[in-house]
């Protein structure tokens, strides 16, 4: 009898393990956080301990969810845009807007009391979730935590992140995200697509990355190479779907998760159309 009970308990026993998860989101764009927030909330709901550093803390307290809010930082550049800056070619416009927001965000976030205080605390986490957008700023924090890193993107992959994963981005048939092209490009469109792609990659590598490293070095004495830390990202979840963004090749650790932020559909209201006619 006891053996049967033991056998049943053994068969139906499931081992549950909660993780300490750190979310690092330095971008101050609300539309980006709308993509990540449902995932973070669901992780806490499933029993994991979630700590999130971002500009958008929860409005109401959530169990097992800790916010480290950056929302009181000084002007970062999203309140006012100088529209004369976008009177350029597509090749120039996108990358300079990305650069502007990245520089202002890094300069405000890294020296902030919130980050300095966090780095003095318990840095034991099992995994890090962080946005891969226009800067490597928070890779310094990721390096101090020293946990596996999962990258998230709220949009199509920006061209410079493909390099981290050796993800194919052949410009002969994969339109760069800022270009209004299909996958059926003419010769001249391929030439332009190639130029824009490499312009963004080189600008990120030669201009934006050095600036980020400069801010890191000014604020922290150990001068950790944040570009090298970014190369340790293990997995990249991208908010796209082939049905909208067109099919394209991905390496195994770059995964499309388009619609991850969508809630379960509610039951439609029971409406009698006769009442309206």
XYZ file of C-alpha atoms in Angstrom:
277
model
C 0.000 0.000 0.000
C 2.700 2.473 1.036
C 4.756 1.533 -1.995
C 1.808 2.341 -4.291
C 1.338 5.732 -2.639
C 5.046 6.427 -2.971
C 4.964 5.384 -6.627
C 2.016 7.688 -7.358
C 3.708 10.609 -5.637
C 6.859 9.965 -7.625
C 5.009 9.832 -10.942
C 2.994 13.006 -10.387
C 5.691 15.015 -8.634
C 6.842 18.067 -10.567
C 9.834 20.145 -9.651
C 9.235 23.894 -9.718
C 12.068 26.390 -9.706
C 11.775 30.152 -9.525
C 14.376 32.437 -11.029
C 15.656 35.869 -10.106
C 15.240 37.847 -13.314
C 16.691 41.289 -14.026
C 15.181 43.494 -16.737
C 17.347 46.293 -18.138
C 15.534 48.782 -20.371
C 17.337 52.079 -20.901
C 15.214 53.375 -23.787
C 12.644 56.003 -22.799
C 10.165 55.180 -25.558
C 6.800 54.057 -24.203
C 5.923 52.065 -27.328
C 8.977 49.882 -26.759
C 8.062 49.122 -23.176
C 4.525 48.170 -24.182
C 6.067 45.196 -25.990
C 8.160 43.986 -23.040
C 5.863 44.748 -20.114
C 3.388 41.849 -20.635
C 6.287 39.365 -20.678
C 7.776 40.788 -17.480
C 4.412 40.790 -15.719
C 3.697 37.217 -16.792
C 7.071 36.039 -15.458
C 6.236 37.524 -12.054
C 2.764 35.988 -12.219
C 4.364 32.574 -12.807
C 6.306 32.899 -9.561
C 9.647 34.333 -10.650
C 11.254 37.260 -8.816
C 11.464 40.064 -11.371
C 13.434 43.294 -10.938
C 13.109 45.866 -13.725
C 15.145 49.026 -14.307
C 13.201 51.229 -16.719
C 11.463 54.555 -17.270
C 8.032 52.962 -16.878
C 7.348 51.509 -13.417
C 4.116 49.657 -12.733
C 1.190 51.860 -11.722
C 0.014 49.320 -9.156
C 2.070 46.994 -7.002
C 2.566 43.492 -8.415
C 3.686 40.577 -6.213
C 7.282 39.452 -6.848
C 7.846 42.473 -9.118
C 10.335 45.187 -8.127
C 10.657 48.437 -10.067
C 13.755 50.606 -10.101
C 12.333 53.687 -11.753
C 14.277 56.074 -13.986
C 11.255 58.256 -14.750
C 12.442 61.199 -12.636
C 15.663 61.686 -14.615
C 16.211 65.023 -16.298
C 15.475 65.855 -19.933
C 16.381 62.975 -22.226
C 15.088 64.245 -25.516
C 11.728 62.618 -26.154
C 9.609 65.587 -25.150
C 10.702 67.790 -28.064
C 12.141 66.897 -31.460
C 13.829 69.372 -33.771
C 12.213 68.481 -37.099
C 15.010 70.149 -39.073
C 17.138 67.152 -38.101
C 14.971 64.843 -40.202
C 15.303 66.911 -43.385
C 17.971 64.568 -44.695
C 18.153 61.430 -46.763
C 16.844 58.186 -45.277
C 20.463 57.059 -44.954
C 21.188 59.924 -42.559
C 17.884 60.488 -40.786
C 17.312 57.196 -38.976
C 20.818 56.686 -37.674
C 21.117 60.268 -36.413
C 17.816 60.057 -34.557
C 18.997 56.789 -32.999
C 22.283 58.448 -32.096
C 20.594 61.474 -30.529
C 18.347 59.435 -28.245
C 21.156 57.000 -27.362
C 23.572 59.735 -26.326
C 21.037 61.589 -24.205
C 19.842 58.402 -22.539
C 23.326 57.083 -21.737
C 24.464 60.414 -20.367
C 21.437 60.557 -18.046
C 21.093 56.918 -16.980
C 24.611 55.676 -16.214
C 25.520 58.445 -13.692
C 22.089 58.289 -12.041
C 21.728 57.529 -8.315
C 19.401 54.654 -9.183
C 22.129 52.801 -11.095
C 24.847 53.568 -8.555
C 22.632 52.335 -5.712
C 21.621 49.195 -7.602
C 25.251 48.247 -8.223
C 25.928 48.405 -4.476
C 23.208 45.840 -3.714
C 22.728 42.123 -4.224
C 23.642 41.404 -7.849
C 22.769 37.711 -7.781
C 20.434 37.019 -10.692
C 19.805 33.942 -12.811
C 19.115 35.667 -16.118
C 19.049 39.162 -17.632
C 16.460 40.451 -20.114
C 17.514 43.603 -21.943
C 16.499 45.539 -25.023
C 18.935 45.595 -27.940
C 18.109 48.903 -29.573
C 20.406 51.870 -30.110
C 23.042 51.599 -27.378
C 25.140 49.223 -25.292
C 24.788 51.373 -22.148
C 23.286 48.762 -19.859
C 25.816 46.117 -20.874
C 27.966 47.563 -18.090
C 25.289 46.629 -15.555
C 24.915 43.221 -17.223
C 28.646 42.634 -16.851
C 28.529 43.397 -13.117
C 25.593 41.013 -12.649
C 27.373 38.333 -14.709
C 24.318 36.263 -15.650
C 23.171 34.867 -19.011
C 21.747 37.622 -21.221
C 18.625 37.414 -23.376
C 18.163 40.267 -25.836
C 14.738 41.649 -26.761
C 13.717 43.835 -29.671
C 10.430 45.707 -29.944
C 10.819 46.026 -33.718
C 12.699 44.492 -36.626
C 16.386 43.891 -35.942
C 18.485 47.005 -36.345
C 21.314 46.256 -38.807
C 24.186 46.385 -36.327
C 22.751 43.652 -34.072
C 22.861 40.992 -36.768
C 26.641 41.010 -36.430
C 26.465 39.738 -32.830
C 24.744 36.531 -33.875
C 26.163 36.090 -37.387
C 22.562 36.441 -38.496
C 22.301 36.723 -42.295
C 21.251 40.123 -43.634
C 22.141 39.831 -47.320
C 21.069 43.185 -48.834
C 20.416 41.632 -52.238
C 17.096 40.228 -51.021
C 16.632 41.321 -47.376
C 15.440 44.953 -47.341
C 17.014 47.060 -44.639
C 14.326 48.000 -42.094
C 14.431 51.731 -42.930
C 13.945 51.155 -46.655
C 10.522 50.884 -48.267
C 11.425 47.866 -50.389
C 10.105 44.358 -50.871
C 12.341 41.321 -51.214
C 12.212 41.744 -55.017
C 14.806 44.470 -55.498
C 16.068 45.953 -58.728
C 19.806 46.378 -59.217
C 19.755 50.042 -58.165
C 17.603 49.236 -55.139
C 20.112 46.586 -54.110
C 22.925 49.109 -54.389
C 21.063 51.640 -52.243
C 20.001 48.946 -49.768
C 23.636 47.842 -49.407
C 24.916 51.386 -48.878
C 22.300 52.187 -46.234
C 22.924 48.887 -44.445
C 26.673 49.384 -44.179
C 26.335 53.070 -43.345
C 24.310 52.141 -40.261
C 26.661 49.328 -39.267
C 29.774 51.483 -39.575
C 28.156 54.456 -37.844
C 27.195 52.314 -34.866
C 30.658 50.764 -34.679
C 32.747 53.904 -35.262
C 30.606 56.644 -33.687
C 27.939 55.345 -31.311
C 29.889 52.545 -29.622
C 32.915 54.762 -28.812
C 30.606 57.386 -27.299
C 28.910 54.769 -25.128
C 32.292 53.478 -23.977
C 33.357 57.048 -23.172
C 30.329 57.529 -20.896
C 31.033 54.187 -19.188
C 34.682 55.088 -18.612
C 33.756 58.500 -17.198
C 31.425 56.986 -14.610
C 33.058 53.703 -13.629
C 36.745 53.100 -12.868
C 36.921 49.492 -14.118
C 36.357 50.524 -17.779
C 34.507 47.369 -18.840
C 34.303 46.977 -22.623
C 30.533 47.052 -23.162
C 30.791 46.065 -26.825
C 32.557 42.865 -25.785
C 29.862 42.174 -23.182
C 27.164 42.519 -25.863
C 28.781 39.658 -27.774
C 27.833 37.338 -24.897
C 24.079 37.681 -25.503
C 22.821 34.101 -25.707
C 19.375 34.553 -27.251
C 17.578 37.291 -29.186
C 13.760 37.510 -29.205
C 12.497 39.784 -31.971
C 9.030 41.321 -32.227
C 8.454 40.445 -35.879
C 6.561 37.747 -37.765
C 7.193 36.408 -41.252
C 3.572 37.028 -42.279
C 4.114 40.784 -41.906
C 7.869 41.271 -42.189
C 8.371 38.739 -45.019
C 10.222 35.450 -44.595
C 13.968 35.696 -44.055
C 16.644 33.409 -42.610
C 17.509 33.465 -38.906
C 20.165 31.614 -36.965
C 18.760 29.317 -34.221
C 19.268 31.785 -31.358
C 17.418 34.640 -33.096
C 13.708 33.908 -32.762
C 10.677 35.807 -34.033
C 8.080 36.281 -31.285
C 5.711 38.729 -32.968
C 2.530 39.149 -30.939
C 4.173 38.186 -27.647
C 2.710 41.333 -26.097
C -0.880 40.557 -27.095
C -3.300 39.444 -24.408
C -5.737 36.575 -24.752
C -8.773 37.780 -26.752
C -11.850 38.582 -24.759
C -15.167 36.980 -25.605
C -16.989 39.169 -28.142
C -20.106 40.906 -26.846
C -23.372 39.199 -27.613
C -25.057 41.663 -29.944
C -28.310 41.214 -31.792
C -27.953 43.090 -35.075
C -31.740 43.419 -35.270
C -31.509 45.946 -32.427
C -29.523 48.287 -34.695
C -31.773 48.177 -37.743
